[in-house]
Amino acid sequence: VFYSPIGRFFSAFVALSGVAILWAVIMPLVITPRLEHLVRAAPNSAPERMEGHIIISGYNHMVDALAERLSYLDIPFLIMERSEQTARSIYRRYPTIWGDPSEREVLLRANLHSARLFITNEKDELDAEVILSVREISDIEIIELVSDLASSRFLSYAGASRIISPKTMLGAFLAQIASPPKENVFPGAIHLFGDLMLAQLPLYPGSNLKRGNLEAESAKVNGAAVVAIWQEGVFQTRPWRKEAIDSRSVLLAVGDIGELSRLRSLTLGVRRVGPLIILGYGDVGRQVARALCFSGIKPVLVDRNNLDTVHFVHKTGEATSEAVLTEAGIKDAVAVMILLNNDSEVIYCTLLCKNLNPGALVVARANRVESMEKIYRAGADYVASVPIVASHLLAKIIEHEREELGLLFEDIELKVITANKSDRLAGKTLGEIDLQGRFGCEAIALERGGRAMAAIDQSTVIEEGDRMAVIGGIDGMKAFAMEREGGSALGQRLGSWAKKVRMEIIRT
């Protein structure tokens, strides 16, 4: 034992450094991992007050798109995920329960008895077990997102209320896009007011429509009004201000059947004669081939599996092989439909097809929403996503709307609003409201006294009782809705902050 001042100082230093070293060992090896586990552990029960909610079993890209849409619609929902790692990765973004959805205790912790709808979204074998478990304790409506239509009847026997195949619906829609257009038929058109429709018109290779065809400030072509454009994965209103309009674009136009037909004649260009090639014969490819055959078109199939049972031309091989594509007739093809199950392969095939035949129409399937922009950049003329199809359709079912495919674009909404005294719209012109400048939205049509009006511009005055169709991004539509309700900028920020705090409390 030291008695001198220096010795006592040394003893104190040794004692304190020993405590520091002890905590330096305990904290990272014992305490820190425990705290991280507590923070990151996914919740195993729903909030006590959650009711009237949607329960979704199984998380994937389709559920991610659906969750974003339900959040926008302020519809409460809860995701049940059996994988702990997946549950931990999403519970901070969405209300989540970690557990096996086929177990009775887990279903009860999800407040099944107070839920309004149950959506199953795992493998068909797992979904069958979940449906049977739900039916033992509840008669709630169950929607099954089936991956294989062949097993749909067995899932119905298990107790599913409805069987929906997003891949099949996407295939039927894409077949209409690639097929020669039928008179007075516009795939995905949305009825607005009277005879007015909002139609999406892809610009095919060789189209005669150029930027000069769009009249300044009205963007009218042959009577139809071009209200927006989707070009290479980017949505933009007022397309006449763009530097160029070319292939790989989809026009959104408003008009009656005659006006839209005349506009479509410009977007089609000269229809060439040649084979139509389908790359990939999965659920989507099978549905596309069936729809094309029903229309009298015999496609050429390319798939890595031997398709001896198929009664039309097919080539066995990899769709990413230049030799296989050449043998299938890619250089003379009028259209190519890339329906593979891997987005990386879709991107590569798009580059390959456009280099081998720049004049061919390339229609592609995206399995992830994030891949759509890349596929457009690779040269695709039209891209549709399975998650967007599923989220749009399920949102329409939940809101009891007409179940038809409309705007298959990411983060794009179409709303019909009615001007009244409290929303501060009546008596103002569209220029004064400035939807484009303030919210990135666009008014595309009006209905006044039962009469449809497509000829609207910035000088159009909104009258009380007018119904107005507005298109724009989700964030812009949210901001516009809050403006109509009369909230100040501070109120909007407080409301947004309160919502985030409330959601964080629920997730915690």
Coordinates of C-alpha atoms in Angstrom, one line a residue:
V1 CA 0.0 0.0 0.0
F2 CA 1.4 3.4 -1.0
Y3 CA 1.4 6.2 1.5
S4 CA 3.1 8.9 -0.4
P5 CA 1.0 11.4 -2.4
I6 CA 2.3 10.0 -5.7
G7 CA 1.6 6.5 -4.6
R8 CA -1.9 7.3 -3.6
F9 CA -2.5 9.0 -7.0
F10 CA -1.2 5.9 -8.7
S11 CA -3.6 3.6 -6.7
A12 CA -6.5 5.9 -7.5
F13 CA -5.6 5.8 -11.2
V14 CA -5.4 1.9 -11.2
A15 CA -8.7 1.6 -9.4
L16 CA -10.6 4.0 -11.8
S17 CA -9.0 2.5 -14.9
G18 CA -10.0 -0.9 -13.7
V19 CA -13.7 0.2 -13.5
A20 CA -13.4 1.7 -16.9
I21 CA -11.9 -1.5 -18.4
L22 CA -14.6 -3.6 -16.7
W23 CA -17.4 -1.5 -18.3
A24 CA -15.6 -1.5 -21.6
V25 CA -15.9 -5.3 -21.6
I26 CA -19.4 -5.6 -20.1
M27 CA -21.1 -2.9 -22.3
P28 CA -20.2 -4.3 -25.8
L29 CA -20.4 -8.0 -24.8
V30 CA -23.4 -8.1 -22.5
I31 CA -25.4 -4.9 -22.2
T32 CA -25.3 -3.5 -25.7
P33 CA -26.4 -6.7 -27.5
R34 CA -29.3 -6.9 -25.0
L35 CA -30.4 -3.3 -25.6
E36 CA -30.1 -3.8 -29.4
H37 CA -32.3 -6.9 -29.2
L38 CA -34.9 -5.1 -27.2
V39 CA -34.9 -2.1 -29.6
R40 CA -35.0 -4.2 -32.8
A41 CA -37.3 -7.0 -31.7
A42 CA -40.4 -7.0 -33.8
P43 CA -43.7 -6.7 -31.8
N44 CA -45.7 -9.8 -31.3
S45 CA -49.2 -8.2 -30.8
A46 CA -51.4 -5.6 -32.3
P47 CA -52.2 -2.3 -30.5
E48 CA -55.1 -2.8 -28.2
R49 CA -57.3 -0.2 -29.8
M50 CA -56.7 -1.3 -33.4
E51 CA -60.0 -2.3 -35.0
G52 CA -61.6 -2.2 -38.4
H53 CA -58.1 -2.9 -39.9
I54 CA -56.8 -5.0 -42.8
I55 CA -54.6 -8.0 -41.8
I56 CA -52.0 -9.1 -44.4
S57 CA -50.1 -12.3 -43.9
G58 CA -46.7 -12.4 -45.6
Y59 CA -44.6 -9.5 -46.7
N60 CA -43.2 -9.1 -50.2
H61 CA -43.0 -6.4 -53.0
M62 CA -46.7 -6.5 -53.6
V63 CA -47.5 -5.9 -49.9
D64 CA -45.0 -3.1 -49.8
A65 CA -46.9 -1.3 -52.7
L66 CA -50.2 -2.1 -51.0
A67 CA -49.0 -0.8 -47.7
E68 CA -48.0 2.5 -49.2
R69 CA -51.4 2.9 -50.9
L70 CA -53.3 2.0 -47.6
S71 CA -51.2 4.6 -45.7
Y72 CA -52.1 7.2 -48.3
L73 CA -55.8 6.3 -47.9
D74 CA -55.5 6.3 -44.1
I75 CA -56.8 2.8 -43.9
P76 CA -55.4 0.9 -40.8
F77 CA -53.6 -2.3 -41.6
L78 CA -51.4 -4.9 -39.9
I79 CA -48.7 -7.1 -41.5
M80 CA -48.2 -10.6 -40.1
E81 CA -44.7 -12.0 -40.9
R82 CA -43.4 -15.4 -39.8
S83 CA -39.7 -14.5 -40.5
E84 CA -38.2 -12.6 -37.6
Q85 CA -35.5 -11.0 -39.8
T86 CA -38.1 -9.7 -42.2
A87 CA -40.4 -8.5 -39.4
R88 CA -37.5 -6.6 -37.8
S89 CA -36.7 -4.9 -41.1
I90 CA -40.2 -3.5 -41.7
Y91 CA -41.8 -2.9 -38.3
R92 CA -40.5 0.6 -38.1
R93 CA -42.2 1.4 -41.4
Y94 CA -45.4 -0.5 -41.1
P95 CA -47.5 -2.0 -38.2
T96 CA -46.1 -5.5 -38.0
I97 CA -46.6 -8.7 -35.9
W98 CA -43.9 -11.4 -35.8
G99 CA -45.4 -14.8 -35.7
D100 CA -46.8 -17.8 -37.6
P101 CA -50.2 -16.6 -39.1
S102 CA -51.5 -20.2 -38.9
E103 CA -51.3 -20.2 -35.1
R104 CA -54.5 -19.4 -33.2
E105 CA -52.7 -17.3 -30.6
V106 CA -51.0 -15.2 -33.2
L107 CA -54.3 -14.5 -35.0
L108 CA -55.9 -13.5 -31.7
R109 CA -53.0 -11.1 -30.9
A110 CA -53.6 -9.5 -34.3
N111 CA -57.2 -8.6 -33.2
L112 CA -58.7 -10.9 -35.8
H113 CA -62.2 -10.5 -34.4
S114 CA -62.2 -6.8 -34.9
A115 CA -60.6 -6.8 -38.4
R116 CA -62.5 -6.0 -41.5
L117 CA -60.5 -8.1 -44.1
F118 CA -57.8 -10.7 -44.2
I119 CA -55.4 -11.0 -47.1
T120 CA -53.2 -14.1 -47.5
N121 CA -50.0 -13.5 -49.5
E122 CA -47.6 -16.4 -49.0
K123 CA -47.0 -19.7 -50.8
D124 CA -50.2 -21.4 -51.7
E125 CA -49.4 -24.3 -49.4
L126 CA -48.8 -22.0 -46.4
D127 CA -51.9 -19.9 -47.3
A128 CA -54.1 -23.0 -47.2
E129 CA -53.0 -23.6 -43.6
V130 CA -53.5 -20.0 -42.7
I131 CA -57.0 -19.9 -44.2
L132 CA -58.0 -23.0 -42.3
S133 CA -56.8 -21.5 -39.0
V134 CA -58.6 -18.3 -39.7
R135 CA -61.9 -20.1 -40.5
E136 CA -61.7 -22.0 -37.2
I137 CA -62.2 -18.8 -35.2
S138 CA -63.7 -16.2 -37.6
D139 CA -66.0 -15.7 -40.6
I140 CA -64.0 -12.7 -41.8
E141 CA -63.7 -12.1 -45.6
I142 CA -60.5 -13.7 -46.8
I143 CA -58.8 -12.6 -50.1
E144 CA -56.2 -15.0 -51.4
L145 CA -53.5 -13.7 -53.7
V146 CA -52.7 -16.9 -55.6
S147 CA -49.5 -17.5 -57.4
D148 CA -50.7 -20.6 -59.2
L149 CA -54.2 -20.6 -60.6
A150 CA -54.2 -24.4 -60.7
S151 CA -54.5 -24.5 -56.9
S152 CA -57.2 -21.9 -56.6
R153 CA -60.1 -24.4 -56.2
F154 CA -58.3 -26.1 -53.2
L155 CA -57.9 -22.7 -51.5
S156 CA -61.6 -22.1 -52.1
Y157 CA -62.3 -25.4 -50.3
A158 CA -60.1 -24.2 -47.5
G159 CA -62.4 -21.2 -47.0
A160 CA -61.0 -18.3 -49.1
S161 CA -63.8 -15.8 -49.9
R162 CA -62.1 -14.6 -53.1
I163 CA -59.2 -15.8 -55.2
I164 CA -57.2 -13.1 -57.1
S165 CA -54.2 -13.6 -59.4
P166 CA -52.4 -10.3 -60.0
K167 CA -50.1 -12.0 -62.5
T168 CA -53.0 -13.3 -64.6
M169 CA -54.6 -9.9 -64.6
L170 CA -51.3 -8.3 -65.6
G171 CA -51.0 -10.8 -68.4
A172 CA -54.4 -10.0 -69.8
F173 CA -53.7 -6.3 -69.7
L174 CA -50.3 -6.6 -71.4
A175 CA -51.8 -8.7 -74.1
Q176 CA -54.2 -5.9 -75.0
I177 CA -51.3 -3.4 -75.1
A178 CA -49.3 -5.6 -77.5
S179 CA -52.2 -6.7 -79.7
P180 CA -53.3 -4.7 -82.7
P181 CA -55.8 -2.1 -81.3
K182 CA -59.4 -2.9 -81.6
E183 CA -61.8 -0.2 -82.7
N184 CA -63.3 1.8 -79.8
V185 CA -61.4 -0.3 -77.3
F186 CA -58.8 1.4 -75.0
P187 CA -57.2 -0.9 -72.4
G188 CA -57.2 0.6 -68.9
A189 CA -59.3 3.6 -69.9
I190 CA -61.1 5.3 -67.0
H191 CA -64.6 6.8 -67.4
L192 CA -64.7 10.4 -66.2
F193 CA -67.8 12.4 -67.0
G194 CA -70.4 11.9 -69.8
D195 CA -68.6 10.6 -72.9
L196 CA -65.2 11.6 -71.6
M197 CA -62.5 9.0 -70.8
L198 CA -58.9 9.1 -69.6
A199 CA -56.9 6.7 -71.7
Q200 CA -53.2 5.7 -71.7
L201 CA -51.7 5.6 -75.2
P202 CA -48.2 4.1 -75.6
L203 CA -46.2 5.7 -78.4
Y204 CA -45.2 2.9 -80.6
P205 CA -41.9 2.8 -82.6
G206 CA -42.4 4.8 -85.8
S207 CA -45.2 7.0 -84.3
N208 CA -46.1 10.1 -86.2
L209 CA -46.8 12.1 -83.1
K210 CA -44.2 14.7 -82.4
R211 CA -43.9 17.6 -80.0
G212 CA -45.1 19.9 -82.8
N213 CA -48.4 18.1 -82.8
L214 CA -49.2 19.5 -79.4
E215 CA -50.8 22.9 -79.4
A216 CA -49.3 25.3 -76.9
E217 CA -51.3 25.7 -73.7
S218 CA -54.0 23.2 -74.8
A219 CA -52.0 20.2 -75.8
K220 CA -54.8 19.1 -78.1
V221 CA -54.4 16.6 -80.9
N222 CA -57.3 15.8 -83.1
G223 CA -59.7 17.0 -80.4
A224 CA -58.2 14.9 -77.6
A225 CA -56.4 16.7 -74.8
V226 CA -53.0 15.3 -73.8
V227 CA -52.9 16.0 -70.0
A228 CA -49.8 14.2 -68.9
I229 CA -46.9 11.9 -70.1
W230 CA -45.1 9.0 -68.5
Q231 CA -41.7 8.9 -70.1
E232 CA -38.9 6.6 -69.1
G233 CA -40.3 6.1 -65.6
V234 CA -41.0 9.8 -65.0
F235 CA -44.5 11.3 -64.7
Q236 CA -45.0 14.9 -65.9
T237 CA -48.1 17.0 -66.5
R238 CA -48.3 19.6 -69.3
P239 CA -46.2 17.6 -71.7
W240 CA -46.1 20.3 -74.4
R241 CA -43.3 21.9 -72.4
K242 CA -41.0 18.9 -72.9
E243 CA -38.1 19.2 -75.3
A244 CA -39.0 15.9 -77.0
I245 CA -41.8 13.3 -77.2
D246 CA -40.7 10.0 -78.6
S247 CA -41.0 6.2 -78.1
R248 CA -40.8 4.8 -74.6
S249 CA -43.5 7.2 -73.6
V250 CA -47.1 6.8 -72.6
L251 CA -49.6 9.6 -73.1
L252 CA -52.5 10.2 -70.8
A253 CA -55.2 11.8 -72.9
V254 CA -58.8 12.9 -72.3
G255 CA -61.6 12.8 -74.9
D256 CA -64.5 10.9 -76.2
I257 CA -64.1 7.6 -78.2
G258 CA -63.8 9.4 -81.5
E259 CA -61.2 11.9 -80.4
L260 CA -59.1 9.3 -78.6
S261 CA -59.3 7.0 -81.7
R262 CA -57.9 9.8 -83.9
L263 CA -55.1 10.5 -81.4
R264 CA -54.3 6.8 -81.2
S265 CA -53.9 6.6 -85.0
L266 CA -50.9 9.0 -84.6
T267 CA -49.3 7.0 -81.7
L268 CA -49.4 3.7 -83.6
G269 CA -47.3 4.7 -86.5
V270 CA -47.0 2.2 -89.4
R271 CA -48.0 -1.3 -88.3
R272 CA -45.3 -3.7 -89.6
V273 CA -45.8 -7.4 -90.3
G274 CA -43.8 -9.9 -88.3
P275 CA -43.8 -12.3 -85.4
L276 CA -44.7 -11.4 -81.9
I277 CA -42.3 -13.0 -79.4
I278 CA -43.0 -13.8 -75.8
L279 CA -40.0 -14.4 -73.5
G280 CA -40.9 -16.5 -70.5
Y281 CA -43.9 -18.9 -70.2
G282 CA -44.7 -18.5 -66.5
D283 CA -48.1 -17.3 -65.1
V284 CA -47.9 -14.0 -66.9
G285 CA -46.6 -15.4 -70.1
R286 CA -49.2 -18.1 -70.2
Q287 CA -52.0 -15.7 -69.8
V288 CA -50.6 -13.4 -72.5
A289 CA -50.2 -16.2 -74.9
R290 CA -53.8 -17.4 -74.2
A291 CA -55.2 -13.9 -74.7
L292 CA -53.2 -13.4 -78.0
C293 CA -54.4 -16.7 -79.4
F294 CA -58.0 -15.8 -78.5
S295 CA -57.4 -12.6 -80.6
G296 CA -56.1 -14.7 -83.6
I297 CA -52.4 -14.0 -83.0
K298 CA -50.0 -16.9 -82.8
P299 CA -47.0 -15.8 -80.8
V300 CA -43.5 -17.3 -80.7
L301 CA -42.5 -18.5 -77.3
V302 CA -39.0 -18.6 -75.8
D303 CA -38.6 -20.5 -72.5
R304 CA -35.8 -22.5 -70.8
N305 CA -38.3 -25.4 -70.3
N306 CA -39.4 -27.7 -73.1
L307 CA -42.9 -26.7 -74.1
D308 CA -43.9 -29.8 -76.1
T309 CA -47.5 -29.5 -74.9
V310 CA -47.9 -26.0 -76.4
H311 CA -49.7 -25.9 -79.7
F312 CA -47.7 -23.0 -81.3
V313 CA -44.2 -22.2 -82.2
H314 CA -41.7 -22.2 -79.3
K315 CA -38.0 -22.2 -78.8
T316 CA -36.3 -23.9 -75.9
G317 CA -33.4 -21.9 -74.5
E318 CA -32.4 -18.9 -72.4
A319 CA -34.1 -15.7 -73.3
T320 CA -30.9 -13.9 -72.5
S321 CA -29.1 -15.7 -75.3
E322 CA -28.6 -13.7 -78.5
A323 CA -28.4 -16.9 -80.6
V324 CA -31.8 -18.1 -79.2
L325 CA -33.4 -14.8 -79.8
T326 CA -32.1 -14.7 -83.4
E327 CA -33.4 -18.2 -84.0
A328 CA -36.8 -17.1 -82.7
G329 CA -36.9 -14.3 -85.3
I330 CA -36.1 -11.2 -83.2
K331 CA -34.8 -9.2 -86.1
D332 CA -38.1 -9.4 -87.9
A333 CA -40.3 -9.2 -84.8
V334 CA -43.0 -6.5 -84.7
A335 CA -43.2 -6.8 -80.9
V336 CA -41.4 -8.5 -78.0
M337 CA -43.0 -9.2 -74.6
I338 CA -40.4 -9.7 -71.9
L339 CA -42.2 -11.6 -69.1
L340 CA -39.4 -13.1 -67.1
N341 CA -39.5 -13.5 -63.3
N342 CA -36.1 -11.8 -62.6
D343 CA -35.8 -8.0 -63.1
S344 CA -32.1 -8.2 -63.9
E345 CA -32.8 -10.6 -66.8
V346 CA -35.6 -8.3 -67.9
I347 CA -33.3 -5.4 -68.1
Y348 CA -30.6 -7.4 -70.0
C349 CA -33.2 -8.8 -72.4
T350 CA -34.6 -5.3 -73.1
L351 CA -31.1 -4.1 -74.0
L352 CA -30.5 -7.1 -76.2
C353 CA -33.9 -6.9 -78.0
K354 CA -33.6 -3.2 -78.7
N355 CA -30.1 -3.6 -80.1
L356 CA -31.1 -6.5 -82.3
N357 CA -34.3 -4.8 -83.5
P358 CA -34.7 -1.1 -82.6
G359 CA -38.0 -0.9 -84.4
A360 CA -39.8 -3.6 -82.3
L361 CA -42.3 -2.7 -79.7
V362 CA -40.9 -3.9 -76.3
V363 CA -43.4 -4.5 -73.5
A364 CA -41.9 -5.7 -70.2
R365 CA -42.9 -6.9 -66.9
A366 CA -41.4 -5.5 -63.7
N367 CA -41.5 -7.6 -60.6
R368 CA -40.3 -4.8 -58.4
V369 CA -41.6 -1.2 -58.6
E370 CA -38.0 0.1 -58.2
S371 CA -37.0 -1.7 -61.4
M372 CA -39.5 0.1 -63.7
E373 CA -37.3 3.2 -64.3
K374 CA -34.3 1.0 -65.1
I375 CA -36.3 -1.1 -67.6
Y376 CA -37.5 2.1 -69.3
R377 CA -33.9 3.3 -69.6
A378 CA -32.9 0.0 -71.1
G379 CA -35.3 0.8 -74.0
A380 CA -38.7 -0.7 -73.1
D381 CA -41.7 1.0 -74.7
Y382 CA -44.2 0.0 -72.0
V383 CA -43.5 -1.5 -68.5
A384 CA -46.1 -2.8 -66.0
S385 CA -45.5 -3.9 -62.5
V386 CA -47.1 -6.9 -60.7
P387 CA -47.0 -5.1 -57.3
I388 CA -48.7 -2.0 -58.7
V389 CA -51.4 -4.2 -60.3
A390 CA -52.0 -6.0 -57.0
S391 CA -52.0 -2.8 -54.9
H392 CA -54.4 -0.9 -57.2
L393 CA -56.8 -3.8 -57.4
L394 CA -56.9 -4.5 -53.6
A395 CA -57.3 -0.8 -52.9
K396 CA -60.4 -0.7 -55.1
I397 CA -61.8 -3.8 -53.4
I398 CA -61.2 -2.3 -50.0
E399 CA -62.9 1.0 -51.0
H400 CA -65.7 -0.8 -52.8
E401 CA -64.9 0.8 -56.2
R402 CA -65.1 -0.7 -59.6
E403 CA -62.6 -3.5 -59.9
E404 CA -60.9 -2.5 -63.2
L405 CA -57.3 -1.8 -64.0
G406 CA -56.7 1.8 -64.7
L407 CA -53.5 3.9 -64.1
L408 CA -50.8 1.3 -63.6
F409 CA -48.1 3.8 -62.7
E410 CA -46.2 4.3 -59.4
D411 CA -47.4 7.0 -57.0
I412 CA -50.0 8.4 -59.5
E413 CA -53.6 9.1 -58.3
L414 CA -56.8 10.2 -60.0
K415 CA -59.4 11.8 -57.8
V416 CA -62.8 13.4 -58.6
I417 CA -63.6 16.3 -56.2
T418 CA -66.7 18.5 -55.8
A419 CA -66.2 22.2 -55.3
N420 CA -68.2 23.6 -52.3
K421 CA -68.2 26.7 -50.1
S422 CA -65.8 25.3 -47.5
D423 CA -62.9 24.1 -49.8
R424 CA -61.9 27.6 -51.1
L425 CA -62.1 26.5 -54.8
A426 CA -65.4 28.0 -55.9
G427 CA -65.0 31.4 -57.6
K428 CA -61.4 30.9 -58.5
T429 CA -59.8 30.2 -61.8
L430 CA -57.5 27.2 -62.4
G431 CA -54.7 29.7 -62.8
E432 CA -55.3 31.2 -59.4
I433 CA -55.5 27.7 -57.8
D434 CA -52.2 26.8 -59.6
L435 CA -52.4 23.1 -59.2
Q436 CA -49.3 22.5 -61.3
G437 CA -47.1 25.0 -59.6
R438 CA -48.1 24.3 -56.0
F439 CA -48.9 20.6 -56.0
G440 CA -47.6 19.1 -59.2
C441 CA -51.2 18.1 -60.1
E442 CA -53.4 18.9 -63.1
A443 CA -57.1 19.3 -63.6
I444 CA -58.1 17.3 -66.6
A445 CA -61.9 17.6 -66.9
L446 CA -65.0 19.2 -65.3
E447 CA -68.6 18.3 -64.9
R448 CA -71.0 21.2 -64.5
G449 CA -74.7 20.7 -64.2
G450 CA -74.4 17.2 -65.7
R451 CA -72.5 18.5 -68.7
A452 CA -68.9 17.2 -69.3
M453 CA -66.3 19.8 -70.1
A454 CA -62.9 18.8 -71.5
A455 CA -62.0 22.2 -72.9
I456 CA -60.6 23.7 -69.7
D457 CA -57.5 25.9 -69.3
Q458 CA -56.0 28.3 -66.7
S459 CA -58.8 30.8 -67.3
T460 CA -61.6 28.4 -66.4
V461 CA -63.5 29.5 -63.4
I462 CA -64.5 26.9 -60.8
E463 CA -68.2 27.2 -59.8
E464 CA -69.8 25.8 -56.7
G465 CA -71.0 22.2 -57.3
D466 CA -68.5 21.6 -60.1
R467 CA -67.0 18.1 -60.2
M468 CA -63.3 18.2 -61.2
A469 CA -61.1 15.3 -62.1
V470 CA -57.5 15.9 -60.9
I471 CA -54.4 13.7 -61.6
G472 CA -51.1 13.9 -59.9
G473 CA -48.6 12.3 -57.5
I474 CA -49.6 10.9 -54.1
D475 CA -47.7 13.6 -52.2
G476 CA -49.1 16.4 -54.3
M477 CA -52.7 15.0 -54.0
K478 CA -52.2 14.8 -50.2
A479 CA -51.1 18.5 -50.1
F480 CA -54.0 19.6 -52.3
A481 CA -56.5 17.7 -50.1
M482 CA -55.1 19.5 -47.0
E483 CA -55.3 22.8 -48.7
R484 CA -58.9 22.2 -49.6
E485 CA -59.7 21.5 -46.0
G486 CA -58.3 24.9 -45.1
G487 CA -55.4 23.9 -43.0
S488 CA -52.5 26.4 -42.6
A489 CA -49.0 25.5 -43.3
L490 CA -48.3 25.2 -39.6
G491 CA -51.4 23.1 -39.1
Q492 CA -50.3 20.8 -42.0
R493 CA -46.9 20.4 -40.4
L494 CA -48.3 19.7 -37.0
G495 CA -50.8 17.2 -38.4
S496 CA -48.1 15.4 -40.3
W497 CA -45.9 15.4 -37.2
A498 CA -48.7 14.1 -35.0
K499 CA -49.5 11.3 -37.5
K500 CA -45.8 10.2 -37.5
V501 CA -45.7 10.2 -33.7
R502 CA -49.0 8.2 -33.5
M503 CA -47.7 5.6 -36.0
E504 CA -44.4 5.4 -34.1
I505 CA -46.3 4.8 -30.8
I506 CA -48.4 2.1 -32.4
R507 CA -45.3 0.4 -33.9
T508 CA -43.4 0.6 -30.5

